[in-house]
Short mmCIF file of C-alpha atoms and ligand atoms in Angstrom, two decimals:
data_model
loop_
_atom_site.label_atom_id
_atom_site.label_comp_id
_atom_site.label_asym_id
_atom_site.label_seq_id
_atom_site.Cartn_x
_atom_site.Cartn_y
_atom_site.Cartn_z
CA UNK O 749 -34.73 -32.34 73.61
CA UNK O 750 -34.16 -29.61 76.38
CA UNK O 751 -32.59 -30.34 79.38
CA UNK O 752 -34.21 -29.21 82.73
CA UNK O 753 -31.72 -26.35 83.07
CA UNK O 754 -32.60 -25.10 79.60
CA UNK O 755 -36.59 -25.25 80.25
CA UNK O 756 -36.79 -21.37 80.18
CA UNK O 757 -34.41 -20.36 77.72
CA UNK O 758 -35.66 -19.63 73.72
CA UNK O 759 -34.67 -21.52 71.39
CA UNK O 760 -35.50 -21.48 67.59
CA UNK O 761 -38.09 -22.92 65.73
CA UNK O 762 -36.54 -25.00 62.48
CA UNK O 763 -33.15 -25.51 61.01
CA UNK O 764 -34.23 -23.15 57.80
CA UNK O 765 -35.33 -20.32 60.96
CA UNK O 766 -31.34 -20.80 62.30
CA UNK O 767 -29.92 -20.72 58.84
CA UNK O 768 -31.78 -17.58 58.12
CA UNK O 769 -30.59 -15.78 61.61
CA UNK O 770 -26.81 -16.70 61.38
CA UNK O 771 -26.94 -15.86 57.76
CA UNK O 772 -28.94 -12.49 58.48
CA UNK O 773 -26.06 -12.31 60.97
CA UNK O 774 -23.50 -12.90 58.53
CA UNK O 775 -24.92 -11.23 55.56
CA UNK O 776 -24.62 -6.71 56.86
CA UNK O 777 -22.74 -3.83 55.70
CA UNK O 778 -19.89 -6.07 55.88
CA UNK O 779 -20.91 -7.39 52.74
CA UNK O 780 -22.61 -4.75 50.95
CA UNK O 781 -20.43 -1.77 51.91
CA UNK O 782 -17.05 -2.76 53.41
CA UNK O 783 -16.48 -5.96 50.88
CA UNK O 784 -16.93 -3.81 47.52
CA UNK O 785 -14.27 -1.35 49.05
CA UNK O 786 -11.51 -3.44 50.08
CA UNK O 787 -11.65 -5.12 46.87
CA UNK O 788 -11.26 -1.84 45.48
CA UNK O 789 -8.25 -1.01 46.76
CA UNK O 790 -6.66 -4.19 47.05
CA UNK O 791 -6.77 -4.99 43.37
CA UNK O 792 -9.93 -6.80 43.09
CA UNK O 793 -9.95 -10.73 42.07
CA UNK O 794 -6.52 -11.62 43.56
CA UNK O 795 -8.22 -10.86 47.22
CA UNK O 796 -10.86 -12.60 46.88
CA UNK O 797 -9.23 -15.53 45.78
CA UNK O 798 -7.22 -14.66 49.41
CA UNK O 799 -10.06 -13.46 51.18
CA UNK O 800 -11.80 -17.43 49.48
CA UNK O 801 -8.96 -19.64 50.89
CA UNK O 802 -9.28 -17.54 54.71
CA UNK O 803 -12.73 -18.22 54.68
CA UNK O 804 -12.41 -22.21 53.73
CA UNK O 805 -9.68 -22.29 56.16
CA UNK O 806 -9.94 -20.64 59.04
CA UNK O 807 -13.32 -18.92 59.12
CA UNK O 808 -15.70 -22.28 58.68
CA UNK O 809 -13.33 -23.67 61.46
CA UNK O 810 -13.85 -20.91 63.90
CA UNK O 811 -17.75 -20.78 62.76
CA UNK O 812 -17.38 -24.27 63.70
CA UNK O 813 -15.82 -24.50 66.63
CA UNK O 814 -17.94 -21.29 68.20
CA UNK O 815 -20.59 -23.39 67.19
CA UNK O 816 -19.69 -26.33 68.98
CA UNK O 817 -19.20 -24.26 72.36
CA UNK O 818 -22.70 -22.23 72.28
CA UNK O 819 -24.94 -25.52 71.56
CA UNK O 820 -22.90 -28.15 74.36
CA UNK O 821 -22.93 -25.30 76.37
CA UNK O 822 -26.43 -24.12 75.57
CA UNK O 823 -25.34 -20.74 77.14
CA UNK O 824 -24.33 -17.30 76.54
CA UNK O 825 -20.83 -16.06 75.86
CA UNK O 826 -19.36 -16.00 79.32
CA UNK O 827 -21.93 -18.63 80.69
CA UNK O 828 -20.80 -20.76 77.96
CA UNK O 829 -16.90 -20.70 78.88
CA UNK O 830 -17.56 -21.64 82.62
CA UNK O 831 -19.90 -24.18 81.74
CA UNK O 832 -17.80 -26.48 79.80
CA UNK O 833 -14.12 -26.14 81.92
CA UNK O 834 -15.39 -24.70 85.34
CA UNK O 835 -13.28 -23.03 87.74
CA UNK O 836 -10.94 -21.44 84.76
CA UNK O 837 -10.67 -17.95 83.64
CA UNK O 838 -12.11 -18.92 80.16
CA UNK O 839 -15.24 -16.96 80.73
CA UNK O 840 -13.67 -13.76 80.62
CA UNK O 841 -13.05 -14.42 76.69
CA UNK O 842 -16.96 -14.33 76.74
CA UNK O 843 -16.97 -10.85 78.75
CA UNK O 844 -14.85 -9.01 76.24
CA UNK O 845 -16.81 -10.86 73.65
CA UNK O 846 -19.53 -8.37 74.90
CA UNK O 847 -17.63 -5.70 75.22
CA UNK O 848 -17.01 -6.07 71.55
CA UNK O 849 -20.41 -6.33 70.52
CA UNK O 850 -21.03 -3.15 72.45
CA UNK O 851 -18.52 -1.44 70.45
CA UNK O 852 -19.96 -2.50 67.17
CA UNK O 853 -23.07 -1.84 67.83
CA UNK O 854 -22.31 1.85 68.90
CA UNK O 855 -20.88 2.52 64.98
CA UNK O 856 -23.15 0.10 63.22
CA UNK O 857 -26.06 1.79 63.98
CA UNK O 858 -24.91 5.49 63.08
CA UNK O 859 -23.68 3.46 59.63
CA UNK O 860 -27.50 1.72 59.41
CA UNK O 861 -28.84 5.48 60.74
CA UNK O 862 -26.89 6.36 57.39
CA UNK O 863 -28.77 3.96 55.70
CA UNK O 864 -31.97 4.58 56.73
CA UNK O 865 -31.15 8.81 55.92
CA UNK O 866 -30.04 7.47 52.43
CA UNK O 867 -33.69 5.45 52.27
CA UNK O 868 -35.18 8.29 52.69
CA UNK O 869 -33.37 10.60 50.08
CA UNK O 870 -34.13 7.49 47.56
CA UNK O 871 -37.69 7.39 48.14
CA UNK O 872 -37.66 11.64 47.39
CA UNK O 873 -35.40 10.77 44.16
CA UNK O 874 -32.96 13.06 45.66
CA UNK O 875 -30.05 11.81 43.74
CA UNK O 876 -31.83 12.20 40.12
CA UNK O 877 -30.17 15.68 39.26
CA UNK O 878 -26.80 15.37 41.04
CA UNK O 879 -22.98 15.03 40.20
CA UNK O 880 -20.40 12.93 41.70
CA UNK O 881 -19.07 16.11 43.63
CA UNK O 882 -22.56 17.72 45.16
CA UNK O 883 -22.82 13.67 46.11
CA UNK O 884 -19.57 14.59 48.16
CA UNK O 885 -20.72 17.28 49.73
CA UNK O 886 -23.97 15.54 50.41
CA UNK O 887 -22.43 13.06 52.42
CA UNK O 888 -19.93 14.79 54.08
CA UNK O 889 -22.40 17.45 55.22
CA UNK O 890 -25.15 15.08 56.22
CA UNK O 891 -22.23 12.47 58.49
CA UNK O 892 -21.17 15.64 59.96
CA UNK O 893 -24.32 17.85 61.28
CA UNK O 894 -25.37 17.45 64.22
CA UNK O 895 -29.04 16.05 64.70
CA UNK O 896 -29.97 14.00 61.87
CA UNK O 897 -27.60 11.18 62.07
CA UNK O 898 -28.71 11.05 65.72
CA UNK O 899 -31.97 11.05 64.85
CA UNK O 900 -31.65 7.89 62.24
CA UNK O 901 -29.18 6.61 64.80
CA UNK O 902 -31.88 6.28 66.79
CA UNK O 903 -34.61 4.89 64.48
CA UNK O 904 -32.08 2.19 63.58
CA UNK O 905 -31.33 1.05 67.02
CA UNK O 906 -35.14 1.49 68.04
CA UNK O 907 -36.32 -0.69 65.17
CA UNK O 908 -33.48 -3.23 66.49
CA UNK O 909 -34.13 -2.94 69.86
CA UNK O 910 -38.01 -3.49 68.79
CA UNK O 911 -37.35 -6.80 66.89
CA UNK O 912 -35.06 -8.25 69.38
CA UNK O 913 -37.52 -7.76 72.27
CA UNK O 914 -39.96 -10.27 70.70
CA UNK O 915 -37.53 -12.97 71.15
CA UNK O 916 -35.23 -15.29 69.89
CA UNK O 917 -38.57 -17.37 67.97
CA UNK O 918 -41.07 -14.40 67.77
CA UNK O 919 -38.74 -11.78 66.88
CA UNK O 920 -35.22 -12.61 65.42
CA UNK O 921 -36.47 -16.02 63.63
CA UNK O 922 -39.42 -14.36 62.28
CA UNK O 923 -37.91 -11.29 60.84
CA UNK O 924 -34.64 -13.46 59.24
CA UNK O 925 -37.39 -15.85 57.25
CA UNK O 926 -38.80 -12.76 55.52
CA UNK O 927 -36.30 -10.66 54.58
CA UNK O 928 -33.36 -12.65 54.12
CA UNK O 929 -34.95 -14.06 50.98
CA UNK O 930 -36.30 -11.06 49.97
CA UNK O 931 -32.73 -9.50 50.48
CA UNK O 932 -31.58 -12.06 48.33
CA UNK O 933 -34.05 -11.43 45.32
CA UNK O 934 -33.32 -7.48 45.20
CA UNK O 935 -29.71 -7.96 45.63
CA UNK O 936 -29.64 -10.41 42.46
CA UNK O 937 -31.99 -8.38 40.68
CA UNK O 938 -29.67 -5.27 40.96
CA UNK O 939 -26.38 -7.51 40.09
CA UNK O 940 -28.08 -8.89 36.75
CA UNK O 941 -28.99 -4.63 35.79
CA UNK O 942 -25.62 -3.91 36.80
CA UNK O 943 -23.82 -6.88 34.74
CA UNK O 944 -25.92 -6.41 31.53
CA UNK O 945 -24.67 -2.45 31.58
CA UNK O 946 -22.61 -1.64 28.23
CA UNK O 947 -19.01 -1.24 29.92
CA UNK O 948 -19.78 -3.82 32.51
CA UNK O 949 -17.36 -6.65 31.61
CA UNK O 950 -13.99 -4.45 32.63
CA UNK O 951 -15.82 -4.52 35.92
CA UNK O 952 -16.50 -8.19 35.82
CA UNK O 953 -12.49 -9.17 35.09
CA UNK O 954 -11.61 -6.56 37.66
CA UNK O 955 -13.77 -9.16 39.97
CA UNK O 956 -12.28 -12.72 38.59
CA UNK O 957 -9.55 -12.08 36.69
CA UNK O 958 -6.59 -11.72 39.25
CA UNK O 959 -3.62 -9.76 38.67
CA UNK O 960 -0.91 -10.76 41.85
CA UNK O 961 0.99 -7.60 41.35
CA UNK O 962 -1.10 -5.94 43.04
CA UNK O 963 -0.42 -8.44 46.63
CA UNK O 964 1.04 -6.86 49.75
CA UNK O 965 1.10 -8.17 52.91
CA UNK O 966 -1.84 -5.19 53.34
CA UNK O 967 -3.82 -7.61 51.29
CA UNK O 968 -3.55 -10.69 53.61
CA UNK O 969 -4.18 -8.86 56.66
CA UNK O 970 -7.35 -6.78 55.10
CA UNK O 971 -8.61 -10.31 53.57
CA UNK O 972 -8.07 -12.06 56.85
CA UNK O 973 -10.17 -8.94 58.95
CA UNK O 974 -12.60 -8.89 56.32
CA UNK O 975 -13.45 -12.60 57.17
CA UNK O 976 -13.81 -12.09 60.33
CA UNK O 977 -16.00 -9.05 60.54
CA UNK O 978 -18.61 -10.61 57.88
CA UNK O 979 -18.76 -14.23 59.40
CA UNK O 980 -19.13 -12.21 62.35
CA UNK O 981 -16.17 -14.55 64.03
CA UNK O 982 -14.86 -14.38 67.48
CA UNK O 983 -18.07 -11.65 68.74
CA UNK O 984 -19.69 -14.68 70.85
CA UNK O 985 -22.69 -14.17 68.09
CA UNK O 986 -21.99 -17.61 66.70
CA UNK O 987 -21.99 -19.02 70.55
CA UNK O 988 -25.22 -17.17 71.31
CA UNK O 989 -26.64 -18.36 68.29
CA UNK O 990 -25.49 -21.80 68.64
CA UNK O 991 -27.15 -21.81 71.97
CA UNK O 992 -30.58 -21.83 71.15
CA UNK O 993 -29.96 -24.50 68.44
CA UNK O 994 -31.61 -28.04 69.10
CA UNK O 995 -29.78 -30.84 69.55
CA UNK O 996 -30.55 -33.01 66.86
CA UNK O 997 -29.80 -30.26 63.92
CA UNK O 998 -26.80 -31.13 62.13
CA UNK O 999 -24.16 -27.87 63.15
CA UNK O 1000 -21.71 -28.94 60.56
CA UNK O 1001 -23.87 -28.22 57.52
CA UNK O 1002 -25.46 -25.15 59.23
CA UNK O 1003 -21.61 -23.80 59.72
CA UNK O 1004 -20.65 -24.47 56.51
CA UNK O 1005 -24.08 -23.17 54.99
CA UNK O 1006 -23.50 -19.93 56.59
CA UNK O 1007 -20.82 -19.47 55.34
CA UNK O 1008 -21.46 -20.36 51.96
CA UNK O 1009 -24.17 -17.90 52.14
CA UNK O 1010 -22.07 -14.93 53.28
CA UNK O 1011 -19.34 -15.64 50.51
CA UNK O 1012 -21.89 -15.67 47.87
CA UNK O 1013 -23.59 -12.75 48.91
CA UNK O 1014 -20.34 -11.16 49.45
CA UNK O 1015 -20.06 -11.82 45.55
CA UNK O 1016 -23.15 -11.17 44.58
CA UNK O 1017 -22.36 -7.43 46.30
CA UNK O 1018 -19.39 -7.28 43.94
CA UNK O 1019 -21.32 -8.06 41.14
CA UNK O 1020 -23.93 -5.63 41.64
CA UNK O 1021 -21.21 -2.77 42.67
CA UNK O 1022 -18.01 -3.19 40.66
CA UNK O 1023 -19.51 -3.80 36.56
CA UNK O 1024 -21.50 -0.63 37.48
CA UNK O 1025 -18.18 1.38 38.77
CA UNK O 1026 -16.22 0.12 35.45
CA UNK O 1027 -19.46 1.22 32.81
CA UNK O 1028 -19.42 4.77 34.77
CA UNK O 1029 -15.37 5.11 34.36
CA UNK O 1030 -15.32 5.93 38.22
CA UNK O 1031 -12.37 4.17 40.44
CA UNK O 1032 -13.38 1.04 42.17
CA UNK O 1033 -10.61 2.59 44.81
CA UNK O 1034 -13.59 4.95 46.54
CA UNK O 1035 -12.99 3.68 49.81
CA UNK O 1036 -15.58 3.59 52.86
CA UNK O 1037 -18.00 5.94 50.33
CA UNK O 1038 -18.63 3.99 47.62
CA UNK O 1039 -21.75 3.28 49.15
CA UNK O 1040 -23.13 6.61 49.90
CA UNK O 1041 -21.11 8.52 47.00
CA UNK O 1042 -20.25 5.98 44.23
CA UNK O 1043 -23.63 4.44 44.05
CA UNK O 1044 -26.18 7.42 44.32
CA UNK O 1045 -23.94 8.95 41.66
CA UNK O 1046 -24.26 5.46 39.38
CA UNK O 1047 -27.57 5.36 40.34
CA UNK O 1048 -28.58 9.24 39.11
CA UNK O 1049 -27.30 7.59 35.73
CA UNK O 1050 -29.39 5.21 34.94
CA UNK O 1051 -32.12 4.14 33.48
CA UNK O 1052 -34.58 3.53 36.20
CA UNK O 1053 -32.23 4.74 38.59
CA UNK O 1054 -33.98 6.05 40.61
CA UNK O 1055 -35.94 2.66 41.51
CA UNK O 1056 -33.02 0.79 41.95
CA UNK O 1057 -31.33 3.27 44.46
CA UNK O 1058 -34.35 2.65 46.74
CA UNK O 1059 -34.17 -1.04 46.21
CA UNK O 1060 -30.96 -1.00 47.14
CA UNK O 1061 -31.10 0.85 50.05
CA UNK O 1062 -33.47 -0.96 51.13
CA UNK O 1063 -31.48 -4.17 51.10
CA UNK O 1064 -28.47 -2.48 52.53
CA UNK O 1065 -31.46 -1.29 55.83
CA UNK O 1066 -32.37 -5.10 56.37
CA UNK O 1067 -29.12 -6.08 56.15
CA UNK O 1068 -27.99 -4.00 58.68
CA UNK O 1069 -30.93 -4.77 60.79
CA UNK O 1070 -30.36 -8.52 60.83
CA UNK O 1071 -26.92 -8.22 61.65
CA UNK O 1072 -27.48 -5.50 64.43
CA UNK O 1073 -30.12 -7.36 65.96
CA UNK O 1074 -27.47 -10.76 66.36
CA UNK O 1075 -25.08 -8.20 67.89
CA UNK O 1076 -27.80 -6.60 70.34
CA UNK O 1077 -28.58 -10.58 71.20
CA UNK O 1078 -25.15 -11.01 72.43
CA UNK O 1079 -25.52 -8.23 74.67
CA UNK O 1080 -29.05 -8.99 75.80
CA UNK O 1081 -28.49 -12.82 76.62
CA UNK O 1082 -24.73 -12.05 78.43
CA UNK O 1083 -27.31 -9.80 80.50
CA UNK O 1084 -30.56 -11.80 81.50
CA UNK O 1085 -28.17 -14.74 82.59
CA UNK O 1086 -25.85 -12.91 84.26
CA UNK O 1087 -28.17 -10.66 85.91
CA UNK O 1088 -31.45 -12.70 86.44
CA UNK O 1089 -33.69 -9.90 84.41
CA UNK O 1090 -36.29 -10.45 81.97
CA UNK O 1091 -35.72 -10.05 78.56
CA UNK O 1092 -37.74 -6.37 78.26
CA UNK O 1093 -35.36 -5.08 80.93
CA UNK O 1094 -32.24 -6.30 79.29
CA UNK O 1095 -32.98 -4.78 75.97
CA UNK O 1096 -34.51 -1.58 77.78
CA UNK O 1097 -30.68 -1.08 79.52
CA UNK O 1098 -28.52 -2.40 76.42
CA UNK O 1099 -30.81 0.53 74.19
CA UNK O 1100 -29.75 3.04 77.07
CA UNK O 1101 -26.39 2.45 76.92
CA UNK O 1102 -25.57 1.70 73.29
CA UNK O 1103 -27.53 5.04 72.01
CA UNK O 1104 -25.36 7.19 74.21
CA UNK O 1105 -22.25 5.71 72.93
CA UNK O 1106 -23.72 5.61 69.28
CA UNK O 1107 -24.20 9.36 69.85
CA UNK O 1108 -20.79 9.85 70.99
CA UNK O 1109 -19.60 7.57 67.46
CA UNK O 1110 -21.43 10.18 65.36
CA UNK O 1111 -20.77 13.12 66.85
CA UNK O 1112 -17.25 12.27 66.19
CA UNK O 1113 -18.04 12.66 62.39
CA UNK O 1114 -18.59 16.08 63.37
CA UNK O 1115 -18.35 18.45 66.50
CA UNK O 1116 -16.49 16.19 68.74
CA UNK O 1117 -13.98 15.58 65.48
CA UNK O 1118 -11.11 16.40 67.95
CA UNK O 1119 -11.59 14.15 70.81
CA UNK O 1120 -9.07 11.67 69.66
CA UNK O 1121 -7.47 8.12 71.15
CA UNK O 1122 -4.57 6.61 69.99
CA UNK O 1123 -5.17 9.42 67.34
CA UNK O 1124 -8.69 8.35 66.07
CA UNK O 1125 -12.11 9.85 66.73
CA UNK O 1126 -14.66 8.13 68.38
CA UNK O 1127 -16.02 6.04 65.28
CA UNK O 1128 -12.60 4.52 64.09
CA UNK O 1129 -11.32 3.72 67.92
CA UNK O 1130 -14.24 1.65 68.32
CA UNK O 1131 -14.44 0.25 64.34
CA UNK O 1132 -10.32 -0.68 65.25
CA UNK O 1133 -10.85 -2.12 68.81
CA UNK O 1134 -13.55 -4.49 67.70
CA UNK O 1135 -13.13 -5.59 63.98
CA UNK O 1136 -9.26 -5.14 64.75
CA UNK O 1137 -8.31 -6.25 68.53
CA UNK O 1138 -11.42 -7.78 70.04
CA UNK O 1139 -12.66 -10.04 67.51
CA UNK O 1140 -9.22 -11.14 67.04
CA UNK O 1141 -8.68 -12.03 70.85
CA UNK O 1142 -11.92 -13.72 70.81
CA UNK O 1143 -10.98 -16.12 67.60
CA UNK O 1144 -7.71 -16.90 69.17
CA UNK O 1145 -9.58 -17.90 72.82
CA UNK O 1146 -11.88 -19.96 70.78
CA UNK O 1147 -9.58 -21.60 68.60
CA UNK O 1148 -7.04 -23.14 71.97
CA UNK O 1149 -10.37 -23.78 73.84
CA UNK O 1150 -12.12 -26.09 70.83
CA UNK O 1151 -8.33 -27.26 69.82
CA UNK O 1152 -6.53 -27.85 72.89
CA UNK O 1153 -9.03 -27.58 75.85
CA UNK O 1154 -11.97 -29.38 74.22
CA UNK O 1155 -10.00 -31.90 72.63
CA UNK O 1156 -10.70 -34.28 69.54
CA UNK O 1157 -13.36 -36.60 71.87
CA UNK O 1158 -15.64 -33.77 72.56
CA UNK O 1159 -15.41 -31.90 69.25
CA UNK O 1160 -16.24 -35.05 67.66
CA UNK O 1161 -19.15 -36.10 70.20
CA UNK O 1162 -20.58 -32.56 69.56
CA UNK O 1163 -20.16 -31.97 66.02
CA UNK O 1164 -21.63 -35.64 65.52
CA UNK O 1165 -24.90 -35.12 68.28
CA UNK O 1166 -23.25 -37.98 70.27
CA UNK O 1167 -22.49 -40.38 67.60
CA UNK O 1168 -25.92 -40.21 65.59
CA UNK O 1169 -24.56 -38.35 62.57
CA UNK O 1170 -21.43 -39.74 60.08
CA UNK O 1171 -18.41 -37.89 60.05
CA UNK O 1172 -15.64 -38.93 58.45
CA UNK O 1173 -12.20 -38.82 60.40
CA UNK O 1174 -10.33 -37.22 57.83
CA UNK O 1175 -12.87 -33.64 58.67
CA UNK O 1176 -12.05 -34.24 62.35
CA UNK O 1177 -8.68 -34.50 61.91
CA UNK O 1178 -8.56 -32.24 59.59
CA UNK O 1179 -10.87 -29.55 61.41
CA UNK O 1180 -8.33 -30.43 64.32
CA UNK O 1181 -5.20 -29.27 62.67
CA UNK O 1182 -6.76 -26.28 61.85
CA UNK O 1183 -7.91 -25.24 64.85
CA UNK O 1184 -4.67 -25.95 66.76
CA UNK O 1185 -2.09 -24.68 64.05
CA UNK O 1186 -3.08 -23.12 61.16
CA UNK O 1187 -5.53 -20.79 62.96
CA UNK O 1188 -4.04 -19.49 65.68
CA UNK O 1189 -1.24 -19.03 63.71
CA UNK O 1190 -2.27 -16.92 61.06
CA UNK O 1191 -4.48 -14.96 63.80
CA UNK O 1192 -1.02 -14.16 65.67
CA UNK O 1193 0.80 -13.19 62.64
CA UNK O 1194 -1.76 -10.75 61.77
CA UNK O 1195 -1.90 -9.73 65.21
CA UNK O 1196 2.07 -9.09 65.21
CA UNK O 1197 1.86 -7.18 61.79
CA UNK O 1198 -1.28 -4.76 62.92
CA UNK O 1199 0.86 -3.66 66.57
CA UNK O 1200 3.59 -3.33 64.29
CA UNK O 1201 2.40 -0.95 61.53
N1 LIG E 1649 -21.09 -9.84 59.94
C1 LIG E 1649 -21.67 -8.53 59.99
C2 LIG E 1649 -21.45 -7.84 58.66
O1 LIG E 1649 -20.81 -8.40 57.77
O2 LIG E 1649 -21.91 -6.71 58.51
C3 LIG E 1649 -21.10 -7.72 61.12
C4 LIG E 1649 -21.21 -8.40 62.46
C5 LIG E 1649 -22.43 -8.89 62.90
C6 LIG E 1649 -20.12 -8.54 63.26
C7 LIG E 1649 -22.53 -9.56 64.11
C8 LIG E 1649 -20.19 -9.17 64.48
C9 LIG E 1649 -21.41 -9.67 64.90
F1 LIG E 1649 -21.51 -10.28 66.05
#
């Protein structure tokens, strides 16, 4: 049931429609291209048995706990703040919470631009003839000109901008319902090719076989990012999200069902990457161009390679374009309620804005190389002040509010819709302790060890 207030606001249509959206959410090139690459260099299955424990510990309790502020609030980030302790200074969390989403969107969608580009070149079976250095060169010259990127840049964000203009029902809901199962499908189809390749088994004890040697503190801290960025934690996405959830659906199993979903798709991305890298002898230490380097190379290998490359960028497009549509959906709420515009206007503005600074991100592949902050170009200052200070700040904020702020009575009244569903007290109390120590605790130690590196 909707409370007068909420008469005008969207809301979505089934509990499958809001698994599908926080999933699509979830589920983005944190999964299929940053994931693979960090375990690469950080020794494979001992960080995901790190980057495992994060998620059951602290991520599903911040997914949680954002959850629980978005749907009693049953408003957007900053909204949602004021809303449940009026007259503090909480809602600012929920204005750098946009900020943040502005800054990931500006690099996301030169990275999905990429993706799209790389669509393209699959469809021509561009990659058939070529070696692991002209794929170099390829990508290096491509990230670096001038026009293209912009150009994809564009198409990315336009095709965004186009789906999140229909709505939260009509036009987010909609899209997830297709093409996260479809995503699914093509991203299982490539892991079972890529497992069943002579050569592939090095790859899969690279992926579960841990060897703690290879543990630094690096590790923890890349593990503990890593969670963040793909459960999409402490953005205000889950609160925005959460808002337009009914009141009777059962948040605890769509939290934990999320992230579920992210962790095995995570895996799944492993699977389809890493047995591949091990049968082709190539280093599973790439880095950031495994995707665009690695894989076309793999790809130009095999048999039917050339179907499979456009499979699979195809699944890497859509899931970009469900996560950069949750991050535009941030933006475009924070805006309609804090401005009183319609929906059309908010997106129109948010498009404005985000292109130009997306064109600033890629040009600083290229001709603007040397306008550097805190010695980074454009690109990495805003991939470092989101993934690395933002969502952090946000996470921490939400963590004391739920803890401390909220307290046990209304995490428990909220979690439970008032008392209708059974929770045990041991996942309250447990869910508590989290929140209050463990949490905020391992957010602040990463915190220290990043402004100290
Ligand atoms: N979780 C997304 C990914 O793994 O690619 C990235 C993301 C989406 C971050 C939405 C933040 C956000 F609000």
């Amino acid at each position: 049931m909707k409370n007068a207030s909420n008469t005008a606001r969207d809301s979505f249509g089934s509990s499958f429609g809001v698994l599908v959206a926080l999933a699509g959410s979830a589920v983005g090139l944190g999964n299929l291209w940053r994931f693979p690459y960090l375990v690469g260099q950080n020794g494979g299955a001992a960080f995901i048995i790190i980057y495992l424990a994060f998620v059951l510990l602290i991520g599903i309790p911040i997914l949680l706990a954002e959850f629980i502020i978005g749907r009693r609030s049953q408003a957007s980030a900053r909204a949602a703040f004021q809303a449940l302790a009026p007259g503090g200074h909480w809602g600012i969390a929920g204005v750098l919470a946009v900020l943040c989403c502005t800054l990931i969107l500006s690099f996301y969608s030169v990275v999905g631009g990429w993706g799209v580009e790389y669509l393209v070149k699959a469809f021509r079976f561009d990659f058939s003839s070529m070696d692991n250095e002209s794929l170099k060169n390829l990508f290096s010259a491509f990230s670096t000109s001038t026009w293209r990127p912009l150009l994809y840049h564009t198409v990315f964000l336009g095709m965004t901008a186009g789906i999140v203009i229909g709505g939260v029902k009509n036009g987010i809901e909609k899209f997830s319902k297709v093409m996260m199962p479809l995503l699914f499908l093509i991203m299982i189809g490539i892991a079972i090719r890529s497992l069943t390749l002579p050569g592939a088994e090095a790859g899969v004890d690279y992926l579960f076989k841990p060897d703690w040697s290879k543990v630094t503190s690096g590790t923890f801290l890349a593990a503990l990012g890593q969670a963040f960025f793909s459960l999409s934690l402490g953005s205000g996405m889950v609160i925005t999200y959460g808002s337009y959830v009914k009141k009777d659906a059962n948040i605890v199993s769509l939290g934990t069902q999320t992230a579920v979903a992210d962790t095995v798709f995570a895996l799944i991305a492993g699977c389809a990457i890493m047995p591949a890298v091990f049968a082709f002898g190539i280093s599973p230490g790439e880095g950031p161009g495994l995707v665009f380097i690695t894989l076309p190379h793999i790809f130009s290998q095999l048999p039917l390679g050339g179907v499979i490359a456009i499979l699979f960028f195809f699944a890497l497009l859509l899931a970009a374009l469900t996560s950069a549509i949750s991050v535009l959906e941030v933006i475009v709420a924070f805006c309609m309620e804090e401005f009183k515009i319609k929906r059309g206007l908010a997106v129109s503005l948010v498009f404005l804005v985000i292109w130009a600074l997306g064109c600033l991100c890629s040009l600083s592949q290229g001709v603007l190389a040397d306008w550097k902050v805190l010695g980074k170009n454009i690109f990495d200052l805003f991939d470092y002040l989101s993934a690395n200070v933002l969502m952090l700040i946000g996470g921490l904020v939400v963590v004391v509010f739920v803890g401390w702020k909220l307290g046990r009575k209304q995490m428990r009244d909220e979690l439970t819709n008032g008392g209708t569903l059974r929770l045990p007290n041991w996942f309250i109390d447990t869910l508590l302790f989290l929140l209050r120590f463990l949490a905020p605790a391992a957010i602040l130690i990463i915190a220290i060890f990043q402004v100290s590196e």
